[in-house]
Amino acid sequence: MIFRTADIQDIPRIMTLTAQGIAVLKKQGSPQWQDGYGPSWQQIEQDIKEGAGYVLEDEEVIAYAALIKGTDPVYTVIKEGAWLKKGPYVSVHRVVVDSQETGKGLAQKLLSHLIDVSQQLGYCDVRIDTYHLNIGMQKAIISAGFVYRGKVQFPIPYGGRWAYQYLLE
């Protein structure tokens, strides 16, 4: 299995994975990523152009995530908790795994690789969020060593998310 930065040529496959993820979330009864609020082609393309898109590949791309540098406006307000560190951080967004490969720990592996990249980039604070009904993602986040910190709110319908933080020391 190969972990690498994503290429523009990966976008069709990443969008297939995203469509699978949207369908799985809908089947689970989660409003996350529904009604056009999931990752778009333009977002993925922007991630890749900025060097923020990463994939796991096993003959074909089986997982994707973006590692975004800089302040995330959604993370500036956290409720029912607090971030443990203030200062520069990176955020993990748009995590998708091939629906035929779920349950194999791929999301956790992808997150572990992203933590390594964060450290190589000089960041000691990595943040991520997910919808409260996304149990699989919560398990992957916790398995990768993230700790629950509170709740954040995206400016979209059903935008409440549980926020997690991983501190490298």
XYZ file of N, CA and C in Angstrom, residues 9-146:
414
model
N -4.951 13.718 -11.859
C -5.520 12.538 -12.520
C -6.308 11.655 -11.546
N -6.099 11.838 -10.235
C -6.804 11.045 -9.221
C -8.226 11.546 -8.966
N -8.550 12.746 -9.423
C -9.830 13.354 -9.065
C -11.039 12.489 -9.425
N -11.125 11.918 -10.635
C -12.304 11.082 -10.903
C -12.482 9.948 -9.894
N -11.392 9.284 -9.540
C -11.476 8.188 -8.556
C -11.857 8.732 -7.176
N -11.272 9.866 -6.788
C -11.607 10.465 -5.490
C -13.087 10.838 -5.450
N -13.608 11.346 -6.545
C -15.031 11.695 -6.592
C -15.910 10.444 -6.530
N -15.449 9.335 -7.085
C -16.179 8.063 -6.947
C -16.220 7.648 -5.480
N -15.068 7.744 -4.799
C -15.018 7.418 -3.372
C -15.932 8.342 -2.575
N -15.941 9.626 -2.944
C -16.792 10.596 -2.261
C -18.267 10.240 -2.441
N -18.653 9.881 -3.651
C -20.043 9.476 -3.910
C -20.401 8.242 -3.078
N -19.475 7.300 -2.967
C -19.708 6.125 -2.121
C -19.920 6.550 -0.668
N -19.054 7.458 -0.192
C -19.155 7.930 1.184
C -20.478 8.626 1.465
N -20.912 9.433 0.524
C -22.192 10.134 0.663
C -23.327 9.111 0.762
N -23.284 8.073 -0.081
C -24.316 7.039 -0.060
C -24.313 6.263 1.258
N -23.130 5.931 1.759
C -23.021 5.197 3.025
C -23.575 6.038 4.168
N -23.216 7.324 4.207
C -23.722 8.200 5.263
C -25.243 8.299 5.207
N -25.785 8.413 4.002
C -27.239 8.493 3.846
C -27.899 7.215 4.347
N -27.335 6.073 3.993
C -27.880 4.783 4.419
C -27.857 4.660 5.941
N -26.852 5.272 6.579
C -26.739 5.240 8.039
C -27.684 6.244 8.710
N -28.368 7.056 7.899
C -29.284 8.045 8.450
C -28.617 9.346 8.855
N -27.387 9.551 8.390
C -26.647 10.773 8.724
C -26.875 11.848 7.658
N -27.118 13.091 8.084
C -27.238 14.178 7.121
C -25.889 14.734 6.660
N -24.798 14.230 7.225
C -23.467 14.708 6.845
C -23.242 14.487 5.351
N -22.773 15.524 4.664
C -22.409 15.510 3.242
C -23.612 15.362 2.310
N -24.829 15.450 2.813
C -26.014 15.278 1.979
C -26.419 16.609 1.338
N -27.270 16.532 0.349
C -27.873 17.705 -0.294
C -26.851 18.681 -0.866
N -25.769 18.150 -1.422
C -24.780 19.003 -2.073
C -23.735 19.602 -1.140
N -23.709 19.166 0.114
C -22.737 19.720 1.068
C -21.514 18.839 1.263
N -21.358 17.831 0.421
C -20.166 17.001 0.486
C -19.036 17.619 -0.310
N -17.879 16.992 -0.269
C -16.729 17.509 -1.025
C -17.042 17.616 -2.517
N -16.600 18.696 -3.117
C -16.848 18.928 -4.541
C -15.563 18.701 -5.346
N -15.761 18.541 -6.653
C -14.632 18.421 -7.580
C -13.693 19.623 -7.398
N -14.278 20.818 -7.291
C -13.479 22.037 -7.166
C -12.657 22.035 -5.876
N -13.246 21.568 -4.766
C -12.499 21.509 -3.505
C -11.327 20.538 -3.616
N -11.596 19.372 -4.179
C -10.539 18.364 -4.322
C -9.427 18.890 -5.232
N -9.828 19.510 -6.333
C -8.846 20.079 -7.262
C -8.000 21.143 -6.561
N -8.641 21.987 -5.769
C -7.908 23.023 -5.029
C -6.948 22.395 -4.020
N -7.431 21.371 -3.286
C -6.554 20.654 -2.349
C -5.289 20.185 -3.064
N -5.483 19.555 -4.216
C -4.356 18.970 -4.956
C -3.416 20.064 -5.460
N -3.967 21.143 -6.004
C -3.127 22.242 -6.493
C -2.299 22.864 -5.372
N -2.851 22.850 -4.142
C -2.134 23.419 -2.997
C -1.224 22.403 -2.311
N -1.164 21.190 -2.853
C -0.329 20.149 -2.247
C -0.902 19.596 -0.963
N -2.205 19.749 -0.752
C -2.847 19.339 0.498
C -3.593 18.014 0.387
N -3.724 17.464 -0.823
C -4.458 16.219 -1.018
C -3.544 15.015 -0.923
N -3.999 13.987 -0.209
C -3.213 12.765 -0.027
C -4.084 11.540 -0.268
N -3.466 10.485 -0.782
C -4.194 9.253 -1.048
C -3.449 8.041 -0.507
N -4.229 7.000 -0.264
C -3.698 5.652 -0.078
C -4.032 4.915 -1.365
N -3.053 4.187 -1.867
C -3.222 3.502 -3.139
C -2.835 2.028 -2.977
N -3.688 1.161 -3.507
C -3.414 -0.268 -3.531
C -3.936 -0.765 -4.874
N -3.137 -0.636 -5.905
C -3.500 -0.832 -7.306
C -4.335 0.330 -7.840
N -5.234 0.863 -7.028
C -5.960 2.101 -7.350
C -6.135 2.872 -6.047
N -6.565 4.109 -6.154
C -6.770 4.938 -4.970
C -7.921 4.352 -4.160
N -7.650 4.111 -2.867
C -8.670 3.542 -1.993
C -9.048 4.465 -0.835
N -8.329 5.581 -0.682
C -8.662 6.541 0.375
C -8.074 7.904 0.026
N -8.733 8.944 0.521
C -8.304 10.320 0.268
C -8.583 11.171 1.498
N -7.739 12.173 1.702
C -7.976 13.207 2.714
C -7.162 14.439 2.351
N -7.607 15.568 2.875
C -6.891 16.827 2.689
C -6.294 17.258 4.028
N -5.064 17.742 3.984
C -4.370 18.275 5.152
C -4.179 19.769 4.910
N -4.997 20.564 5.578
C -5.086 21.994 5.309
C -4.291 22.791 6.344
N -3.374 23.615 5.848
C -2.574 24.479 6.719
C -3.343 25.759 7.019
N -3.082 26.340 8.180
C -3.648 27.635 8.523
C -4.905 27.534 9.365
N -5.357 28.686 9.800
C -6.514 28.768 10.686
C -7.788 28.387 9.940
N -8.511 27.446 10.506
C -9.818 27.060 9.971
C -10.859 27.904 10.698
N -11.604 28.755 9.989
C -12.579 29.631 10.653
C -13.569 28.876 11.539
N -13.936 27.665 11.147
C -14.878 26.879 11.942
C -14.261 26.492 13.292
N -12.961 26.319 13.325
C -12.298 25.890 14.553
C -11.980 27.038 15.504
N -12.293 28.265 15.119
C -12.001 29.392 16.014
C -12.956 29.440 17.198
N -14.139 28.856 17.059
C -15.101 28.792 18.163
C -15.370 27.323 18.461
N -15.036 26.900 19.663
C -15.306 25.531 20.095
C -16.152 25.615 21.359
N -17.199 24.801 21.414
C -18.123 24.812 22.549
C -18.043 23.484 23.290
N -18.442 23.544 24.547
C -18.466 22.356 25.404
C -17.097 21.684 25.453
N -16.058 22.500 25.432
C -14.697 21.998 25.472
C -13.729 23.093 25.066
N -12.502 22.710 24.770
C -11.479 23.687 24.370
C -10.335 22.965 23.690
N -9.666 23.686 22.799
C -8.420 23.184 22.223
C -7.358 23.277 23.310
N -6.457 22.324 23.376
C -5.435 22.332 24.418
C -4.235 23.188 24.082
N -4.126 23.581 22.829
C -2.968 24.362 22.431
C -3.430 25.464 21.497
N -2.825 26.605 21.622
C -3.101 27.692 20.690
C -1.843 27.888 19.859
N -2.016 28.222 18.624
C -0.870 28.392 17.742
C -1.133 27.709 16.421
N -0.119 27.586 15.586
C -0.315 27.013 14.255
C -0.759 25.547 14.329
N -1.653 25.184 13.431
C -2.130 23.809 13.346
C -2.516 23.488 11.913
N -2.715 22.200 11.657
C -3.248 21.742 10.384
C -4.564 21.024 10.679
N -5.452 21.051 9.688
C -6.753 20.407 9.826
C -6.892 19.317 8.772
N -7.473 18.207 9.175
C -7.753 17.109 8.248
C -9.222 17.222 7.841
N -9.468 17.233 6.540
C -10.826 17.328 6.016
C -11.010 16.348 4.853
N -12.264 16.102 4.517
C -12.656 15.338 3.333
C -12.094 13.915 3.306
N -12.144 13.227 4.440
C -11.649 11.850 4.511
C -12.674 10.917 3.861
N -12.233 10.146 2.878
C -13.079 9.145 2.232
C -12.290 7.854 2.043
N -12.988 6.743 2.186
C -12.393 5.420 1.994
C -13.324 4.624 1.092
N -12.753 3.846 0.198
C -13.528 2.978 -0.681
C -14.501 2.148 0.163
N -15.784 2.197 -0.164
C -16.791 1.499 0.638
C -16.596 -0.022 0.611
N -15.884 -0.535 -0.389
C -15.583 -1.971 -0.444
C -14.428 -2.342 0.490
N -13.753 -1.329 1.033
C -12.573 -1.555 1.868
C -12.779 -1.132 3.320
N -13.997 -0.720 3.679
C -14.231 -0.271 5.057
C -14.058 -1.436 6.034
N -13.719 -1.088 7.260
C -13.507 -2.086 8.299
C -12.110 -2.664 8.318
N -11.239 -2.166 7.459
C -9.859 -2.677 7.381
C -8.846 -1.725 8.016
N -9.329 -0.669 8.656
C -8.430 0.274 9.315
C -7.757 1.259 8.386
N -8.274 1.409 7.166
C -7.626 2.299 6.199
C -7.714 3.769 6.599
N -8.846 4.196 7.147
C -8.968 5.595 7.572
C -7.959 5.886 8.672
N -7.812 4.966 9.605
C -6.840 5.152 10.691
C -5.421 5.204 10.130
N -5.110 4.331 9.147
C -3.783 4.354 8.517
C -3.541 5.682 7.806
N -4.551 6.143 7.092
C -4.433 7.423 6.390
C -4.194 8.554 7.390
N -4.930 8.566 8.485
C -4.754 9.606 9.502
C -3.359 9.531 10.126
N -2.867 8.332 10.360
C -1.514 8.185 10.923
C -0.461 8.747 9.974
N -0.617 8.484 8.678
C 0.306 9.060 7.686
C 0.216 10.588 7.706
N -1.009 11.127 7.817
C -1.181 12.589 7.831
C -0.564 13.212 9.079
N -0.604 12.508 10.188
C 0.069 12.978 11.409
C 1.571 13.046 11.159
N 2.126 12.021 10.508
C 3.561 12.022 10.177
C 3.913 13.199 9.272
N 3.087 13.442 8.257
C 3.327 14.571 7.349
C 3.265 15.878 8.130
N 2.305 15.996 9.028
C 2.178 17.215 9.844
C 3.459 17.476 10.618
N 3.996 16.436 11.214
C 5.242 16.570 11.970
C 6.388 16.986 11.048
N 6.475 16.372 9.867
C 7.519 16.728 8.910
C 7.404 18.183 8.477
N 6.172 18.692 8.436
C 5.939 20.087 8.065
C 6.169 21.056 9.233
N 6.447 20.509 10.418
C 6.736 21.340 11.580
C 5.531 21.678 12.439
N 4.427 20.996 12.240
C 3.232 21.240 13.060
C 3.157 20.231 14.193
N 2.764 20.696 15.380
C 2.554 19.774 16.501
C 1.099 19.654 16.894
N 0.225 20.321 16.162
C -1.202 20.339 16.478
C -1.968 19.967 15.203
N -2.712 18.852 15.281
C -3.508 18.377 14.149
C -4.957 18.285 14.621
N -5.874 18.834 13.833
C -7.291 18.858 14.226
C -8.148 18.188 13.155
N -9.266 17.644 13.600
C -10.202 16.966 12.707
C -11.588 17.017 13.346
N -12.613 16.837 12.529
C -13.975 16.805 13.064
C -14.801 15.790 12.296
N -15.927 15.410 12.880
C -16.884 14.560 12.185
C -18.264 14.732 12.806
N -19.272 14.336 12.062
C -20.659 14.398 12.534
C -20.872 13.319 13.602
N -21.722 13.614 14.581
C -21.872 12.700 15.723
C -22.423 11.320 15.344
N -23.082 11.191 14.207
C -23.594 9.884 13.791
C -22.580 9.082 12.966
N -21.443 9.673 12.650
C -20.438 8.994 11.840
C -19.522 8.166 12.754
N -20.063 7.052 13.214
C -19.374 6.211 14.195
C -18.072 5.640 13.637
N -18.077 5.208 12.379
C -16.862 4.656 11.782
C -15.724 5.658 11.779
N -16.027 6.905 11.420
C -14.985 7.938 11.405
C -14.522 8.250 12.825
N -15.446 8.271 13.771
C -15.057 8.510 15.162
C -14.068 7.437 15.631
N -14.356 6.184 15.300
C -13.455 5.091 15.693
C -12.078 5.270 15.065
N -12.044 5.633 13.779
C -10.760 5.839 13.100
C -9.981 6.986 13.736
N -10.681 8.064 14.040
C -10.046 9.245 14.648
C -9.431 8.881 15.998
N -10.198 8.198 16.820
C -9.708 7.820 18.152
C -8.583 6.790 18.038
N -8.719 5.841 17.114
C -7.666 4.827 16.914
C -6.352 5.457 16.471
N -6.440 6.570 15.745
C -5.228 7.264 15.291
C -4.605 8.111 16.406
N -5.263 8.197 17.559
C -4.690 8.915 18.702
C -5.258 10.290 18.967
N -6.267 10.703 18.214
C -6.901 11.993 18.461
C -7.753 11.905 19.721
